[in-house]
mmCIF file of C-alpha atoms and ligand atoms in Angstrom:
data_model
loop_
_atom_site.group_PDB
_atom_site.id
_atom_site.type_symbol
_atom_site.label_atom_id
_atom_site.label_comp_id
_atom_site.label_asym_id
_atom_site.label_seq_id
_atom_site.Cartn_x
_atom_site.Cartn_y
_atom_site.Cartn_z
ATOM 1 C CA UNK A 1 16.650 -6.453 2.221
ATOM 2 C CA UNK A 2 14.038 -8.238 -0.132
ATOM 3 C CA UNK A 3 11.466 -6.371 -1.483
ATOM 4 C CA UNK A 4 8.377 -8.383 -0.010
ATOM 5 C CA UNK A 5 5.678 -8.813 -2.038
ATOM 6 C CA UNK A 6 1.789 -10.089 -1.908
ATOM 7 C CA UNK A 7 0.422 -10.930 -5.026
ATOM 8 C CA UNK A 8 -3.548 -10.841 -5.618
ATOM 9 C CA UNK A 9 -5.550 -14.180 -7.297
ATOM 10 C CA UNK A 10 -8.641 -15.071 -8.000
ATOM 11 C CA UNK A 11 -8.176 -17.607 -10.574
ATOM 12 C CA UNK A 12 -5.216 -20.024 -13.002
ATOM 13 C CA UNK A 13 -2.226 -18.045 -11.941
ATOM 14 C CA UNK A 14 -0.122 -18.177 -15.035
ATOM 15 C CA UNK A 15 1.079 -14.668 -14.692
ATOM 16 C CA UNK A 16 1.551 -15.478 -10.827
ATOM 17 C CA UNK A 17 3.541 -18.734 -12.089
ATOM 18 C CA UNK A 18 5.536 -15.986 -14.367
ATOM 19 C CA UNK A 19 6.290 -13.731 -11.576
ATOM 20 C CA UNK A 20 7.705 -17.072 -9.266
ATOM 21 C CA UNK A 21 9.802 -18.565 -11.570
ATOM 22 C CA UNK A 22 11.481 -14.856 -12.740
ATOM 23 C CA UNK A 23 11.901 -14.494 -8.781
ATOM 24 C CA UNK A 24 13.085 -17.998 -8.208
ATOM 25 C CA UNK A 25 17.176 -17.410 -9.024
ATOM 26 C CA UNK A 26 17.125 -13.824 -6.834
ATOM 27 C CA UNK A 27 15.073 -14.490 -4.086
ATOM 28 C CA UNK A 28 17.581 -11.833 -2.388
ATOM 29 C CA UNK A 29 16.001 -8.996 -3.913
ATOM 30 C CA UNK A 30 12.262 -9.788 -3.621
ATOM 31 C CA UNK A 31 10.451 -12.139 -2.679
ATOM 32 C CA UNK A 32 6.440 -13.260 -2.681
ATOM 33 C CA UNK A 33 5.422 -13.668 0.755
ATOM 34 C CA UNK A 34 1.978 -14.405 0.166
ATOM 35 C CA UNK A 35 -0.681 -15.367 -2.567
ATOM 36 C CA UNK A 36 -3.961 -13.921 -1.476
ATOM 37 C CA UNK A 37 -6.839 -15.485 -3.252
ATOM 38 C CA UNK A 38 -11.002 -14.519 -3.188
ATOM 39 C CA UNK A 39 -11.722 -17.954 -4.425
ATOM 40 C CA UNK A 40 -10.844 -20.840 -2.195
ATOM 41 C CA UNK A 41 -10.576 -23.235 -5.641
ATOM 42 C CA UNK A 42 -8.510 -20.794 -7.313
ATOM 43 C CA UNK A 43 -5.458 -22.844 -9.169
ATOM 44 C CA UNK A 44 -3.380 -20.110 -8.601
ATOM 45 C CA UNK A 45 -3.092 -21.041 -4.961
ATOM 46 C CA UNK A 46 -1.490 -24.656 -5.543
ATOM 47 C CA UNK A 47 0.559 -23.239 -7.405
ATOM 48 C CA UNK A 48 1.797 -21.019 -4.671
ATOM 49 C CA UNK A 49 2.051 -23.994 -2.458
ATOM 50 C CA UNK A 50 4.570 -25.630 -4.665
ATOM 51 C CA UNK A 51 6.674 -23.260 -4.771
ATOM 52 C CA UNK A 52 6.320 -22.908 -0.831
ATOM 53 C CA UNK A 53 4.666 -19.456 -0.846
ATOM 54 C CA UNK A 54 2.260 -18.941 1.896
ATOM 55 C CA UNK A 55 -1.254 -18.944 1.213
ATOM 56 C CA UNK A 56 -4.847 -17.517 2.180
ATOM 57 C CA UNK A 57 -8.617 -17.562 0.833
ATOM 58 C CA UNK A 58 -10.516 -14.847 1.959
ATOM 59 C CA UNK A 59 -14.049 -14.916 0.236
ATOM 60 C CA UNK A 60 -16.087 -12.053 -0.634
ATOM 61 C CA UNK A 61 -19.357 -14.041 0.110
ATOM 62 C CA UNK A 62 -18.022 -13.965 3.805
ATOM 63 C CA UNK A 63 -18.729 -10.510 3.910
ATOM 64 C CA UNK A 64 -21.705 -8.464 3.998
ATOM 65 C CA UNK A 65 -20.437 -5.675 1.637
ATOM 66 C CA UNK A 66 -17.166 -3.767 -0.096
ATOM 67 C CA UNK A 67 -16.065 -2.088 2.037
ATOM 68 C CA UNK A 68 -15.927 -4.673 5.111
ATOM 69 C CA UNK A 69 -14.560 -7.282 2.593
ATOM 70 C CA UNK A 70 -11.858 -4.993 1.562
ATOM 71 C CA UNK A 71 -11.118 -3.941 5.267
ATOM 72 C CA UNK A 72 -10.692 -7.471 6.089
ATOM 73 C CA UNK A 73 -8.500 -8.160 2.985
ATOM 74 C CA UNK A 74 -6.556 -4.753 3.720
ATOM 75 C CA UNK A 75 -5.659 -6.373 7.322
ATOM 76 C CA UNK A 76 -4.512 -9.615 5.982
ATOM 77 C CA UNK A 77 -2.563 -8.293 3.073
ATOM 78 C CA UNK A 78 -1.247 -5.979 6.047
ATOM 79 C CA UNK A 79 0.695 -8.683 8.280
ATOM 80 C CA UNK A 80 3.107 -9.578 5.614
ATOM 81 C CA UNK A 81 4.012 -6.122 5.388
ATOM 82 C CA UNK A 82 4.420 -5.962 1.668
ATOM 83 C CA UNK A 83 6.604 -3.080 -0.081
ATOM 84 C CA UNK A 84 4.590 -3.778 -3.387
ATOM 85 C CA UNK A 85 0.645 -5.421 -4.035
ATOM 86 C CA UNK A 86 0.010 -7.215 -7.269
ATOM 87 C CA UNK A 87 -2.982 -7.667 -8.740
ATOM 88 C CA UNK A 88 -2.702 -10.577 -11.173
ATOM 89 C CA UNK A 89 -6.285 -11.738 -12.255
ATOM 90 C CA UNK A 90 -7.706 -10.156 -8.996
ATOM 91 C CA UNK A 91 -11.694 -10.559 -10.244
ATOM 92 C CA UNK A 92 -12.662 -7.563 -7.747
ATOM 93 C CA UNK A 93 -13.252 -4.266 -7.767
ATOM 94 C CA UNK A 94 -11.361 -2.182 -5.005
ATOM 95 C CA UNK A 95 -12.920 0.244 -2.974
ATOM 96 C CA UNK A 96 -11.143 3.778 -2.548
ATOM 97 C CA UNK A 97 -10.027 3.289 1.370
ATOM 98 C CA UNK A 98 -8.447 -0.188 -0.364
ATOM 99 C CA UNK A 99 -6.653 1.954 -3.211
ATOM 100 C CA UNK A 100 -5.658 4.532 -1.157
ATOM 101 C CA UNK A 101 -4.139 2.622 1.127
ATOM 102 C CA UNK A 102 -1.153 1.243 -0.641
ATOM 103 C CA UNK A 103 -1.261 4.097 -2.673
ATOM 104 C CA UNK A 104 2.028 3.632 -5.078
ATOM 105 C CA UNK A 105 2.642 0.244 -3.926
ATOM 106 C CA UNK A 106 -0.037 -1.094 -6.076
ATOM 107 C CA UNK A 107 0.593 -2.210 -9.457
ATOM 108 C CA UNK A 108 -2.375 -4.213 -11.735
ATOM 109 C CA UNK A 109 -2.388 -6.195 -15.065
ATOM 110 C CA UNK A 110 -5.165 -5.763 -17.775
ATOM 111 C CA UNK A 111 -5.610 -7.947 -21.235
ATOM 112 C CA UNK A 112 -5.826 -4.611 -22.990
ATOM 113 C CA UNK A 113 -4.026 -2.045 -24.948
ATOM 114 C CA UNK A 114 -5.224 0.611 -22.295
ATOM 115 C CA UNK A 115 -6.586 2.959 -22.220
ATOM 116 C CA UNK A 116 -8.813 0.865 -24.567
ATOM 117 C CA UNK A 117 -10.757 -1.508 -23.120
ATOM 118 C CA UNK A 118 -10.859 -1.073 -19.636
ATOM 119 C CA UNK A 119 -13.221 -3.666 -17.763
ATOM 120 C CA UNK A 120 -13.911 -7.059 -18.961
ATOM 121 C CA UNK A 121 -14.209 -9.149 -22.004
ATOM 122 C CA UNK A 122 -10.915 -7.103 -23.611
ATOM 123 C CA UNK A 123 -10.470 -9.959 -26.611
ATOM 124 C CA UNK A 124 -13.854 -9.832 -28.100
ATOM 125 C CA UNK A 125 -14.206 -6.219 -27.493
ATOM 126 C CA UNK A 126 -11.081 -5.656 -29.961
ATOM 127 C CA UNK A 127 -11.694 -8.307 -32.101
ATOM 128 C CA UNK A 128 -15.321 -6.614 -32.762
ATOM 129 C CA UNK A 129 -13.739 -3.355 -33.281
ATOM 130 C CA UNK A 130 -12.244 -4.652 -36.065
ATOM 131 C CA UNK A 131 -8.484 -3.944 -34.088
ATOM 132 C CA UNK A 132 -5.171 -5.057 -35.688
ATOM 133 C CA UNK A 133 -3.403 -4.788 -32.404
ATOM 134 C CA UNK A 134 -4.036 -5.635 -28.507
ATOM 135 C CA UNK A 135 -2.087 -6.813 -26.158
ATOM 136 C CA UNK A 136 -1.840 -6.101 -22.132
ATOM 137 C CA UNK A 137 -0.712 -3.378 -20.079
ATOM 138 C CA UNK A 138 0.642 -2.878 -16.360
ATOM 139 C CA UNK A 139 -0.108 -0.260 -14.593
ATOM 140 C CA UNK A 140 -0.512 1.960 -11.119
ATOM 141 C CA UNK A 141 -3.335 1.108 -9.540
ATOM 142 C CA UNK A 142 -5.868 4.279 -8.390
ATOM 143 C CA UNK A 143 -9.361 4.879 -7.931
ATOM 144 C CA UNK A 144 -10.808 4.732 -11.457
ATOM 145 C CA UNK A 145 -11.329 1.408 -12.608
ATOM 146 C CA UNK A 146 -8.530 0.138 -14.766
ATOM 147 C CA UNK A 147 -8.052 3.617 -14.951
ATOM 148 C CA UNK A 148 -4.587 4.655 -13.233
ATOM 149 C CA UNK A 149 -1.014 5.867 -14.633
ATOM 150 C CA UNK A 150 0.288 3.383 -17.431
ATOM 151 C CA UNK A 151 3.662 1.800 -17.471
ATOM 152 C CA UNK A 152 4.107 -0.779 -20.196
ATOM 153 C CA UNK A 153 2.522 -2.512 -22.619
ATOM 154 C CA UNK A 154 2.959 -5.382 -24.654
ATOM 155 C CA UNK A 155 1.511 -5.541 -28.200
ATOM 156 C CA UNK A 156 -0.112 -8.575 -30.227
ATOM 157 C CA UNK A 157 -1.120 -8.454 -33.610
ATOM 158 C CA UNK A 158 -4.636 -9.230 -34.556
ATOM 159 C CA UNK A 159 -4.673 -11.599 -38.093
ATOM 160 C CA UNK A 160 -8.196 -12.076 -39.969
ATOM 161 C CA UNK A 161 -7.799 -15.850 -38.463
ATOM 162 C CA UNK A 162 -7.455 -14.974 -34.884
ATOM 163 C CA UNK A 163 -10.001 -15.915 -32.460
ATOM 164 C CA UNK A 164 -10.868 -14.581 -28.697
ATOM 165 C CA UNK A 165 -9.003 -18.227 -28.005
ATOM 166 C CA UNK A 166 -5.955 -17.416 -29.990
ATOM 167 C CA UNK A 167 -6.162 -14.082 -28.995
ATOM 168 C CA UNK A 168 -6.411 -14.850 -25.380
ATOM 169 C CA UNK A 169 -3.162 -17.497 -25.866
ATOM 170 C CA UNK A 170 -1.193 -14.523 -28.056
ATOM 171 C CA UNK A 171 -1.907 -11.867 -25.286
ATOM 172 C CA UNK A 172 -0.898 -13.940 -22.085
ATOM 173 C CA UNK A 173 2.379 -15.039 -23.686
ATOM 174 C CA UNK A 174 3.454 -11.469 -23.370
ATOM 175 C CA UNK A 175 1.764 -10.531 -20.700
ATOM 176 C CA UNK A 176 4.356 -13.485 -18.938
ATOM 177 C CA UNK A 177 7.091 -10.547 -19.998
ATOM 178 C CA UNK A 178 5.585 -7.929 -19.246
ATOM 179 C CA UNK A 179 4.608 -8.419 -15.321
ATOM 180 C CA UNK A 180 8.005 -9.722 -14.117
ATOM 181 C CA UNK A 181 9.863 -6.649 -15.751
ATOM 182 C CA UNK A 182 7.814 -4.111 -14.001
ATOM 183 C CA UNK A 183 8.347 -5.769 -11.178
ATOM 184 C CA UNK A 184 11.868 -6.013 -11.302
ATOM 185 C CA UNK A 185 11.694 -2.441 -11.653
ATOM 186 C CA UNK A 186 9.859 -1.783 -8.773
ATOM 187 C CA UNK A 187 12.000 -4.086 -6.692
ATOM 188 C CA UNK A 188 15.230 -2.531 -8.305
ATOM 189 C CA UNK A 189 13.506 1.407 -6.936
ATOM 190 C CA UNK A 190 13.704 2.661 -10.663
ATOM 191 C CA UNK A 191 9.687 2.320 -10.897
ATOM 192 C CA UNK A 192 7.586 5.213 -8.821
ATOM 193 C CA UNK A 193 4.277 6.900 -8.575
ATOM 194 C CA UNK A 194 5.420 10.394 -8.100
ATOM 195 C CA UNK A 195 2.551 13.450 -7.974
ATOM 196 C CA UNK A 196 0.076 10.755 -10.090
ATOM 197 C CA UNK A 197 2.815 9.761 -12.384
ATOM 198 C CA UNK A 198 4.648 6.559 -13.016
ATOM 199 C CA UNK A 199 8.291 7.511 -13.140
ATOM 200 C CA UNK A 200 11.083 5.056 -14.681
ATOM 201 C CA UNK A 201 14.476 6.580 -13.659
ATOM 202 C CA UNK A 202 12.743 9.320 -11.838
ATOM 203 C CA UNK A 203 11.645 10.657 -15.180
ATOM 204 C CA UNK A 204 8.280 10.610 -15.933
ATOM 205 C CA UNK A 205 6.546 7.659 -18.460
ATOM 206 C CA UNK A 206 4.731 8.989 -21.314
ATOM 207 C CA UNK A 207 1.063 9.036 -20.576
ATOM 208 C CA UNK A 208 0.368 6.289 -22.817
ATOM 209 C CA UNK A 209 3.238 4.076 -21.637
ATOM 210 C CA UNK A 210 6.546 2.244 -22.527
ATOM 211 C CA UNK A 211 6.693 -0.286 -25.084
ATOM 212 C CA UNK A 212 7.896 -3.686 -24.056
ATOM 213 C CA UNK A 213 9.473 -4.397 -27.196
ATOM 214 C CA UNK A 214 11.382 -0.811 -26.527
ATOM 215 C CA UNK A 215 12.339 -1.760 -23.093
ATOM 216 C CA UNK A 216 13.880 -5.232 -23.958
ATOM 217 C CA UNK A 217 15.963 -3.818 -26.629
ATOM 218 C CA UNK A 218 17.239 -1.233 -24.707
ATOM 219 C CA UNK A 219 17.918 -4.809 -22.005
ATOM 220 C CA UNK A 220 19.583 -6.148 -24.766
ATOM 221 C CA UNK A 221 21.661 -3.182 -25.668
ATOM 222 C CA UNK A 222 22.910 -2.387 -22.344
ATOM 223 C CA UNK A 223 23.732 -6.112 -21.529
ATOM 224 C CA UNK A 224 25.742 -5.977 -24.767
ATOM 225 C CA UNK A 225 27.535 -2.385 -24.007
ATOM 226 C CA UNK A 226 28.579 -4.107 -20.046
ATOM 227 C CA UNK A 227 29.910 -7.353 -22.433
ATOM 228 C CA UNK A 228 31.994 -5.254 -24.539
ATOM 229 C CA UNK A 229 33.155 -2.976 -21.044
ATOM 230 C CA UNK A 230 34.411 -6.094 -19.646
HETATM 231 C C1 GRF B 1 -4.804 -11.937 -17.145
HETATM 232 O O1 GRF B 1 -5.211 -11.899 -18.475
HETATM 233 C C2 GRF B 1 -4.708 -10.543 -16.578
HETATM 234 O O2 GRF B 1 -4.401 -9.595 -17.529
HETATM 235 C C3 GRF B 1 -6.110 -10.318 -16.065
HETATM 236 O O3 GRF B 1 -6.521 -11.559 -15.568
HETATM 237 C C4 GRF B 1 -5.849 -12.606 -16.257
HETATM 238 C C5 GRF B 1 -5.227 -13.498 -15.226
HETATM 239 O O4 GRF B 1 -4.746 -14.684 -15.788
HETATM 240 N N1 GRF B 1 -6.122 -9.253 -15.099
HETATM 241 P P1 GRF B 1 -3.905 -15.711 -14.910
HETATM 242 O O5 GRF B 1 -4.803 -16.138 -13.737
HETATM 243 O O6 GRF B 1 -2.676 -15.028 -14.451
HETATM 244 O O7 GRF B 1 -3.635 -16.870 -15.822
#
């Protein structure tokens, strides 16, 4: 059976967009059965529609605080019955109950190198700093902010020309990589939370995380070694 999966907007969507089209040719395996947004206006949600996933708005300004916004967002999220939640430009903090409740089935993308730079404004933070690398990490969502076990990253270099444009443009490129193959590895059961720890191949990830560039030449090597078995 499909893994079903709800993925979290509140704005453009490209890394949504990424996640549809890498799901488009095996729709057998998992499948996005709903695009949640906070933001009525959100792009993100058309592009949902084109592709034929189902949609909802839910806004926060409904709501008179957190925790009953997150209640009702819990329930809705809830009657698609998702194996996995992801958060892809979701511009909200969770409460605990919210975390807690699809505790290991909740994955998150941030435009930083964590654990630098959790929170917002990740380009000019590391372009201040002075920084020759950034880039964007996945990673199990928990209670701390931006804070839970890391998974993989993928890293941009900084040049003295580089702006918080270019460096936004450089930094979504691979995070456009980076989402669908953590996914895929969630949908594939090789990717778990096990006692607080993101496991690939039931071995524990390093606490600072895999390196995309790593993981898709190891891709490359083992789609080579099946070539040659063949
Ligand atoms: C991405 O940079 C992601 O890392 C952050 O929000 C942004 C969403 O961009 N969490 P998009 O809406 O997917 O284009």
């Amino acid at each position: 059976m499909a893994c079903r999966i709800v993925v979290l907007i509140s704005g453009s969507g490209t890394n949504l967009q990424a996640l549809i089209d890498d799901l488009a040719p095996r729709s057998e395996h998992g499948q996005i059965v709903a695009v949640i947004s906070n933001k009525a206006d959100a792009f993100g949600l058309q592009r949902a529609q084109a592709a034929g996933i189902p949609t909802r708005a839910l806004s926060h300004r409904d709501y008179p605080d957190r925790a009953l916004f997150d209640q009702a967002l819990c329930n809705v999220i809830d009657e698609f019955a998702p194996d996995l939640v992801l958060l892809a430009g979701f511009m909200r903090i969770l409460t605990a109950d919210f975390v807690r409740h699809f505790h290991g089935r909740l994955l998150n993308i941030h435009p930083s190198l964590l654990p630098k730079y959790k929170g917002l404004h990740t380009h000019a933070r590391a372009l201040e700093a002075g920084d020759r690398e950034h880039g964007s990490t996945v990673h199990f969502v928990t209670e701390e902010l931006d804070g839970g076990p890391l998974i993989v990253s993928a890293r941009v270099s900084i040049n003295a020309t580089d702006t918080e444009a270019s460096l936004a443009a450089k930094v979504q490129q691979g995070e456009h990589r980076l989402y669908p193959l953590a996914m895929n590895w969630f949908i594939q059961g090789r990717l778990r939370l096990q006692d607080n720890r993101a496991c690939l191949d039931g071995q524990p990830i390093p606490e600072q995380g895999l390196d995309l560039e790593d993981c898709e030449t190891d891709k490359r090597e083992h789609a080579h070694v099946l070539q040659q078995d063949q």
